[in-house]
Amino acid sequence: MAVDSRTLDVNSSYAYMLWCRDYAGTSLMATVDGNDAGFITGYTRPDDPDTLMVWQVAVDDQYRGRRLSVKLLDALVDRTEATTLETTITDDNAASIRLFTGLARRRGATLRKSPLFRSGDFPEEGHDTEHLYRIGPLGN
């Protein structure tokens, strides 16, 4: 799903397996009729355990339009009881921008956007600036 998204940075299968083992409490998988339909990965910040950092959100093409990413994100926020959520988004990722601004609106939270890693910070060329979206405090 990460590869098919054409917007996410793709990790190795080993990295995803470790993620599932070590961060199962802050990640979710959506299934529809027994088929993998979407996932969200995250972790609580070691220096700020009330902050949930969402790493990746993906929904398989055939399951888009069902609000799965919204359901996954809301379920994860509820599960962790985080008071603040962070994620990074490049300016060209309209779907993620809508997803996270919608979360802020639904939860009555303030959204602050600032550059976290600029294009020139990445060792490879062509990586867009990753903007930090910080949302909180999160209401239910």
PDB file of C-alpha atoms in Angstrom:
ATOM      1  CA  MET A   1       0.000   0.000   0.000  1.00  0.00           C
ATOM      2  CA  ALA A   2       2.849   2.398   0.745  1.00  0.00           C
ATOM      3  CA  VAL A   3       4.309   1.775  -2.714  1.00  0.00           C
ATOM      4  CA  ASP A   4       0.914   2.096  -4.403  1.00  0.00           C
ATOM      5  CA  SER A   5       0.196   5.388  -2.623  1.00  0.00           C
ATOM      6  CA  ARG A   6       2.846   7.112  -4.761  1.00  0.00           C
ATOM      7  CA  THR A   7       3.221   9.722  -1.991  1.00  0.00           C
ATOM      8  CA  LEU A   8       4.675   7.836   0.984  1.00  0.00           C
ATOM      9  CA  ASP A   9       8.340   7.130   1.526  1.00  0.00           C
ATOM     10  CA  VAL A  10       8.628   3.347   1.299  1.00  0.00           C
ATOM     11  CA  ASN A  11      10.425   1.473   4.054  1.00  0.00           C
ATOM     12  CA  SER A  12      11.879  -2.023   3.862  1.00  0.00           C
ATOM     13  CA  SER A  13       9.626  -4.965   4.714  1.00  0.00           C
ATOM     14  CA  TYR A  14      11.919  -5.574   7.690  1.00  0.00           C
ATOM     15  CA  ALA A  15      11.266  -2.037   8.972  1.00  0.00           C
ATOM     16  CA  TYR A  16       7.507  -2.573   8.710  1.00  0.00           C
ATOM     17  CA  MET A  17       7.793  -5.908  10.572  1.00  0.00           C
ATOM     18  CA  LEU A  18       9.773  -4.265  13.380  1.00  0.00           C
ATOM     19  CA  TRP A  19       7.249  -1.429  13.446  1.00  0.00           C
ATOM     20  CA  CYS A  20       4.392  -3.912  13.879  1.00  0.00           C
ATOM     21  CA  ARG A  21       6.221  -5.578  16.750  1.00  0.00           C
ATOM     22  CA  ASP A  22       7.467  -2.493  18.579  1.00  0.00           C
ATOM     23  CA  TYR A  23       4.666  -0.017  17.873  1.00  0.00           C
ATOM     24  CA  ALA A  24       1.576  -2.224  17.678  1.00  0.00           C
ATOM     25  CA  GLY A  25      -0.132  -0.090  20.319  1.00  0.00           C
ATOM     26  CA  THR A  26       0.162   3.020  18.176  1.00  0.00           C
ATOM     27  CA  SER A  27      -0.570   1.519  14.764  1.00  0.00           C
ATOM     28  CA  LEU A  28      -3.702   0.079  13.188  1.00  0.00           C
ATOM     29  CA  MET A  29      -4.642  -2.031  10.182  1.00  0.00           C
ATOM     30  CA  ALA A  30      -8.053  -1.819   8.496  1.00  0.00           C
ATOM     31  CA  THR A  31      -9.563  -4.859   6.821  1.00  0.00           C
ATOM     32  CA  VAL A  32     -12.645  -5.095   4.644  1.00  0.00           C
ATOM     33  CA  ASP A  33     -14.138  -8.544   4.086  1.00  0.00           C
ATOM     34  CA  GLY A  34     -10.862 -10.101   5.245  1.00  0.00           C
ATOM     35  CA  ASN A  35      -8.717  -8.020   2.886  1.00  0.00           C
ATOM     36  CA  ASP A  36      -6.080  -5.521   4.008  1.00  0.00           C
ATOM     37  CA  ALA A  37      -7.591  -2.145   3.178  1.00  0.00           C
ATOM     38  CA  GLY A  38      -5.487   0.456   4.969  1.00  0.00           C
ATOM     39  CA  PHE A  39      -3.012   1.148   7.734  1.00  0.00           C
ATOM     40  CA  ILE A  40      -1.768   3.893  10.012  1.00  0.00           C
ATOM     41  CA  THR A  41       1.560   3.833  11.829  1.00  0.00           C
ATOM     42  CA  GLY A  42       2.578   6.053  14.693  1.00  0.00           C
ATOM     43  CA  TYR A  43       4.418   6.270  17.980  1.00  0.00           C
ATOM     44  CA  THR A  44       4.377   8.322  21.132  1.00  0.00           C
ATOM     45  CA  ARG A  45       7.241  10.777  21.303  1.00  0.00           C
ATOM     46  CA  PRO A  46       9.891   9.530  23.766  1.00  0.00           C
ATOM     47  CA  ASP A  47      10.493  13.071  25.055  1.00  0.00           C
ATOM     48  CA  ASP A  48       6.752  13.881  25.164  1.00  0.00           C
ATOM     49  CA  PRO A  49       4.581  10.799  25.800  1.00  0.00           C
ATOM     50  CA  ASP A  50       1.365  12.829  25.501  1.00  0.00           C
ATOM     51  CA  THR A  51       2.199  13.464  21.824  1.00  0.00           C
ATOM     52  CA  LEU A  52       1.293  10.934  19.161  1.00  0.00           C
ATOM     53  CA  MET A  53       3.491  11.165  16.055  1.00  0.00           C
ATOM     54  CA  VAL A  54       1.680   9.723  13.023  1.00  0.00           C
ATOM     55  CA  TRP A  55       4.228   8.356  10.580  1.00  0.00           C
ATOM     56  CA  GLN A  56       2.204   6.980   7.674  1.00  0.00           C
ATOM     57  CA  VAL A  57      -1.425   6.604   6.596  1.00  0.00           C
ATOM     58  CA  ALA A  58      -2.357   4.570   3.531  1.00  0.00           C
ATOM     59  CA  VAL A  59      -5.563   3.176   2.047  1.00  0.00           C
ATOM     60  CA  ASP A  60      -5.596   0.690  -0.815  1.00  0.00           C
ATOM     61  CA  ASP A  61      -6.977   2.143  -4.066  1.00  0.00           C
ATOM     62  CA  GLN A  62     -10.025  -0.117  -4.122  1.00  0.00           C
ATOM     63  CA  TYR A  63     -11.109   1.018  -0.649  1.00  0.00           C
ATOM     64  CA  ARG A  64     -10.726   4.763  -1.077  1.00  0.00           C
ATOM     65  CA  GLY A  65     -13.794   6.932  -0.650  1.00  0.00           C
ATOM     66  CA  ARG A  66     -14.997   5.004   2.420  1.00  0.00           C
ATOM     67  CA  ARG A  67     -13.419   7.375   4.964  1.00  0.00           C
ATOM     68  CA  LEU A  68     -11.108   4.594   6.177  1.00  0.00           C
ATOM     69  CA  SER A  69      -8.243   6.997   6.828  1.00  0.00           C
ATOM     70  CA  VAL A  70     -10.538   9.189   8.951  1.00  0.00           C
ATOM     71  CA  LYS A  71     -11.766   6.148  10.906  1.00  0.00           C
ATOM     72  CA  LEU A  72      -8.223   4.859  11.423  1.00  0.00           C
ATOM     73  CA  LEU A  73      -6.954   8.254  12.584  1.00  0.00           C
ATOM     74  CA  ASP A  74      -9.832   8.836  14.995  1.00  0.00           C
ATOM     75  CA  ALA A  75      -9.508   5.295  16.399  1.00  0.00           C
ATOM     76  CA  LEU A  76      -5.786   5.728  16.938  1.00  0.00           C
ATOM     77  CA  VAL A  77      -6.186   9.078  18.698  1.00  0.00           C
ATOM     78  CA  ASP A  78      -8.876   7.564  20.936  1.00  0.00           C
ATOM     79  CA  ARG A  79      -6.748   4.481  21.658  1.00  0.00           C
ATOM     80  CA  THR A  80      -3.687   6.435  22.722  1.00  0.00           C
ATOM     81  CA  GLU A  81      -5.469   9.199  24.608  1.00  0.00           C
ATOM     82  CA  ALA A  82      -2.840  11.587  23.262  1.00  0.00           C
ATOM     83  CA  THR A  83      -3.410  15.270  23.962  1.00  0.00           C
ATOM     84  CA  THR A  84      -1.352  16.371  20.956  1.00  0.00           C
ATOM     85  CA  LEU A  85      -0.782  14.866  17.532  1.00  0.00           C
ATOM     86  CA  GLU A  86       2.116  15.545  15.193  1.00  0.00           C
ATOM     87  CA  THR A  87       2.701  14.493  11.612  1.00  0.00           C
ATOM     88  CA  THR A  88       4.765  15.723   8.703  1.00  0.00           C
ATOM     89  CA  ILE A  89       3.298  16.466   5.291  1.00  0.00           C
ATOM     90  CA  THR A  90       4.754  17.780   2.049  1.00  0.00           C
ATOM     91  CA  ASP A  91       2.855  20.587   0.325  1.00  0.00           C
ATOM     92  CA  ASP A  92       1.833  18.351  -2.598  1.00  0.00           C
ATOM     93  CA  ASN A  93       0.008  15.798  -0.408  1.00  0.00           C
ATOM     94  CA  ALA A  94      -3.512  17.248  -0.532  1.00  0.00           C
ATOM     95  CA  ALA A  95      -5.160  14.101   0.853  1.00  0.00           C
ATOM     96  CA  SER A  96      -3.057  14.164   4.031  1.00  0.00           C
ATOM     97  CA  ILE A  97      -3.546  17.890   4.459  1.00  0.00           C
ATOM     98  CA  ARG A  98      -7.345  17.341   4.285  1.00  0.00           C
ATOM     99  CA  LEU A  99      -7.146  14.374   6.670  1.00  0.00           C
ATOM    100  CA  PHE A 100      -5.241  16.197   9.388  1.00  0.00           C
ATOM    101  CA  THR A 101      -6.975  19.569   9.065  1.00  0.00           C
ATOM    102  CA  GLY A 102     -10.244  17.618   9.319  1.00  0.00           C
ATOM    103  CA  LEU A 103      -9.013  15.964  12.520  1.00  0.00           C
ATOM    104  CA  ALA A 104      -8.218  19.365  14.020  1.00  0.00           C
ATOM    105  CA  ARG A 105     -11.681  20.633  13.069  1.00  0.00           C
ATOM    106  CA  ARG A 106     -13.497  17.546  14.432  1.00  0.00           C
ATOM    107  CA  ARG A 107     -11.578  17.684  17.696  1.00  0.00           C
ATOM    108  CA  GLY A 108     -11.804  21.466  18.140  1.00  0.00           C
ATOM    109  CA  ALA A 109      -8.012  21.653  18.207  1.00  0.00           C
ATOM    110  CA  THR A 110      -5.524  24.241  17.038  1.00  0.00           C
ATOM    111  CA  LEU A 111      -3.354  23.282  14.061  1.00  0.00           C
ATOM    112  CA  ARG A 112       0.101  24.794  13.734  1.00  0.00           C
ATOM    113  CA  LYS A 113       2.208  24.231  10.607  1.00  0.00           C
ATOM    114  CA  SER A 114       5.947  24.876  10.360  1.00  0.00           C
ATOM    115  CA  PRO A 115       8.841  23.459   8.332  1.00  0.00           C
ATOM    116  CA  LEU A 116      10.490  20.571  10.170  1.00  0.00           C
ATOM    117  CA  PHE A 117      12.906  19.200   7.569  1.00  0.00           C
ATOM    118  CA  ARG A 118      13.612  21.437   4.589  1.00  0.00           C
ATOM    119  CA  SER A 119      14.333  20.069   1.143  1.00  0.00           C
ATOM    120  CA  GLY A 120      18.067  20.745   1.503  1.00  0.00           C
ATOM    121  CA  ASP A 121      18.222  18.788   4.784  1.00  0.00           C
ATOM    122  CA  PHE A 122      17.703  15.463   2.994  1.00  0.00           C
ATOM    123  CA  PRO A 123      20.729  13.605   1.622  1.00  0.00           C
ATOM    124  CA  GLU A 124      18.885  12.736  -1.598  1.00  0.00           C
ATOM    125  CA  GLU A 125      17.880  15.417  -4.048  1.00  0.00           C
ATOM    126  CA  GLY A 126      14.285  16.165  -4.861  1.00  0.00           C
ATOM    127  CA  HIS A 127      12.723  15.475  -1.445  1.00  0.00           C
ATOM    128  CA  ASP A 128      10.206  18.198  -0.666  1.00  0.00           C
ATOM    129  CA  THR A 129      10.133  20.055   2.638  1.00  0.00           C
ATOM    130  CA  GLU A 130       8.341  18.082   5.348  1.00  0.00           C
ATOM    131  CA  HIS A 131       6.093  20.452   7.283  1.00  0.00           C
ATOM    132  CA  LEU A 132       5.299  19.626  10.892  1.00  0.00           C
ATOM    133  CA  TYR A 133       1.579  19.718  11.611  1.00  0.00           C
ATOM    134  CA  ARG A 134       1.055  19.963  15.377  1.00  0.00           C
ATOM    135  CA  ILE A 135      -2.569  19.552  16.455  1.00  0.00           C
ATOM    136  CA  GLY A 136      -3.804  20.027  19.989  1.00  0.00           C
ATOM    137  CA  PRO A 137      -5.118  19.929  22.499  1.00  0.00           C
ATOM    138  CA  LEU A 138      -7.196  17.077  21.169  1.00  0.00           C
ATOM    139  CA  GLY A 139     -10.776  16.969  22.391  1.00  0.00           C
ATOM    140  CA  ASN A 140     -13.081  14.023  22.028  1.00  0.00           C
TER     141      ASN A 140
END
